mmCIF file of C-alpha atoms in Angstrom:
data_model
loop_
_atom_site.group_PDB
_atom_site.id
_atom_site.type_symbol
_atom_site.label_atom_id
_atom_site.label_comp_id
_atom_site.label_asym_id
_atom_site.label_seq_id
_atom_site.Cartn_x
_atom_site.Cartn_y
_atom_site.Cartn_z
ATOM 1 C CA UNK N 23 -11.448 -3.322 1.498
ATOM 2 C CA UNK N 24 -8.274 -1.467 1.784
ATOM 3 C CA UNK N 25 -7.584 2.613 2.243
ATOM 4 C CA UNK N 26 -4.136 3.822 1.856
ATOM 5 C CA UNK N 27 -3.410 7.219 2.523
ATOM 6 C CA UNK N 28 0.622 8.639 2.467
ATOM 7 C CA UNK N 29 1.875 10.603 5.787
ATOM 8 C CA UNK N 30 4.812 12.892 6.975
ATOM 9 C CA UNK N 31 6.789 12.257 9.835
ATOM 10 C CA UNK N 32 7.936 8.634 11.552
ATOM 11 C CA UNK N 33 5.280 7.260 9.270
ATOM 12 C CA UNK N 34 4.885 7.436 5.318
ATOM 13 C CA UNK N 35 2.000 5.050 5.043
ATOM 14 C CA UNK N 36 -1.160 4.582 6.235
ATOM 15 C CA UNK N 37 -3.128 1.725 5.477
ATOM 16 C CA UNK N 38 -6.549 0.424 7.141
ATOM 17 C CA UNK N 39 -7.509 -2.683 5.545
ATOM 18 C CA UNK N 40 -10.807 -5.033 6.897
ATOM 19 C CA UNK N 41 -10.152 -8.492 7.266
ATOM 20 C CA UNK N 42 -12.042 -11.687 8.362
ATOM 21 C CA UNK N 43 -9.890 -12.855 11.068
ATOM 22 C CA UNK N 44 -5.967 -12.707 12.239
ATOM 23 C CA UNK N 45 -5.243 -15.535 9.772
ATOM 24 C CA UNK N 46 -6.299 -13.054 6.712
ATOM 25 C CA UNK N 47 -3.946 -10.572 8.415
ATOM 26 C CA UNK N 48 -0.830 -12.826 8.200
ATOM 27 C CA UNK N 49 -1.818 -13.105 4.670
ATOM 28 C CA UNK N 50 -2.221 -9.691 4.129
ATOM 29 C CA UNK N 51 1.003 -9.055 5.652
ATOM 30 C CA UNK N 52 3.574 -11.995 4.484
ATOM 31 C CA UNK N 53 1.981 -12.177 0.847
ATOM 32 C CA UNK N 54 0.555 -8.269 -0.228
ATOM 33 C CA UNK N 55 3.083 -6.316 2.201
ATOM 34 C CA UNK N 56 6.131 -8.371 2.345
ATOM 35 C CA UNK N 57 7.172 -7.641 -1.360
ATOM 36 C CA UNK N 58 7.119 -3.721 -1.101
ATOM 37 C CA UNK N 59 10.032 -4.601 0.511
ATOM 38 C CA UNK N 60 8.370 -3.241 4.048
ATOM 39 C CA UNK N 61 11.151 -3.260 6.890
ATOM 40 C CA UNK N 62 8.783 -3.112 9.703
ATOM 41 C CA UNK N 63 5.045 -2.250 10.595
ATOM 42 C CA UNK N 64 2.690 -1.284 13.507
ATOM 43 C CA UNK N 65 -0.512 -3.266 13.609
ATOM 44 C CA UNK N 66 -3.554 -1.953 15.488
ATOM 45 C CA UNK N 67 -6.631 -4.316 16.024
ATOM 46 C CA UNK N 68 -9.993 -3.256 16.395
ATOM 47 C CA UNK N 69 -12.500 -5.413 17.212
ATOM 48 C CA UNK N 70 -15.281 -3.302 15.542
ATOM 49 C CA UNK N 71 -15.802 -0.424 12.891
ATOM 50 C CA UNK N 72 -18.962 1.544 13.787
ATOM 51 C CA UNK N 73 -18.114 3.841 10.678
ATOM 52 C CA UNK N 74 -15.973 3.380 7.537
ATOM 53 C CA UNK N 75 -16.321 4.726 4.148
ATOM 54 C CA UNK N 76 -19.107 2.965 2.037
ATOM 55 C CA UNK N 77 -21.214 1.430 4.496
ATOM 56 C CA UNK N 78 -23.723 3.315 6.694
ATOM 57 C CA UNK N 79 -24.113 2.243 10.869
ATOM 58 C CA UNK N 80 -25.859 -0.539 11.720
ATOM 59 C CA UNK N 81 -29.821 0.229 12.143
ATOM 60 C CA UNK N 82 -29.589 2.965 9.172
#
């Protein structure tokens, strides 16, 4: 699942993306993000989503 949203400021792009593991986000980065032509990114990891857009917290 991928969201992209566009921002002002030191950043023009937003994008939060769910992957299996780090070895999907190499992928994601060196095959999907590498041809835009993308000089240089920030990664953030987080270990776990309790909400994200189509799918309701665990137990509901």
């Amino acid at each position: 699942m991928h969201g992209v949203i566009a921002l002002t400021g030191p950043a023009n792009l937003s994008a939060a993306v769910w992957l299996r593991d780090l070895e999907d986000l190499h992928t994601f980065i060196t095959w999907d993000l590498a041809p835009l032509s993308i000089t240089s990114i920030d990664t953030v990891l987080v270990g776990r989503a309790v909400k994200r857009p189509g799918h309701a917290p665990a137990g509901q």
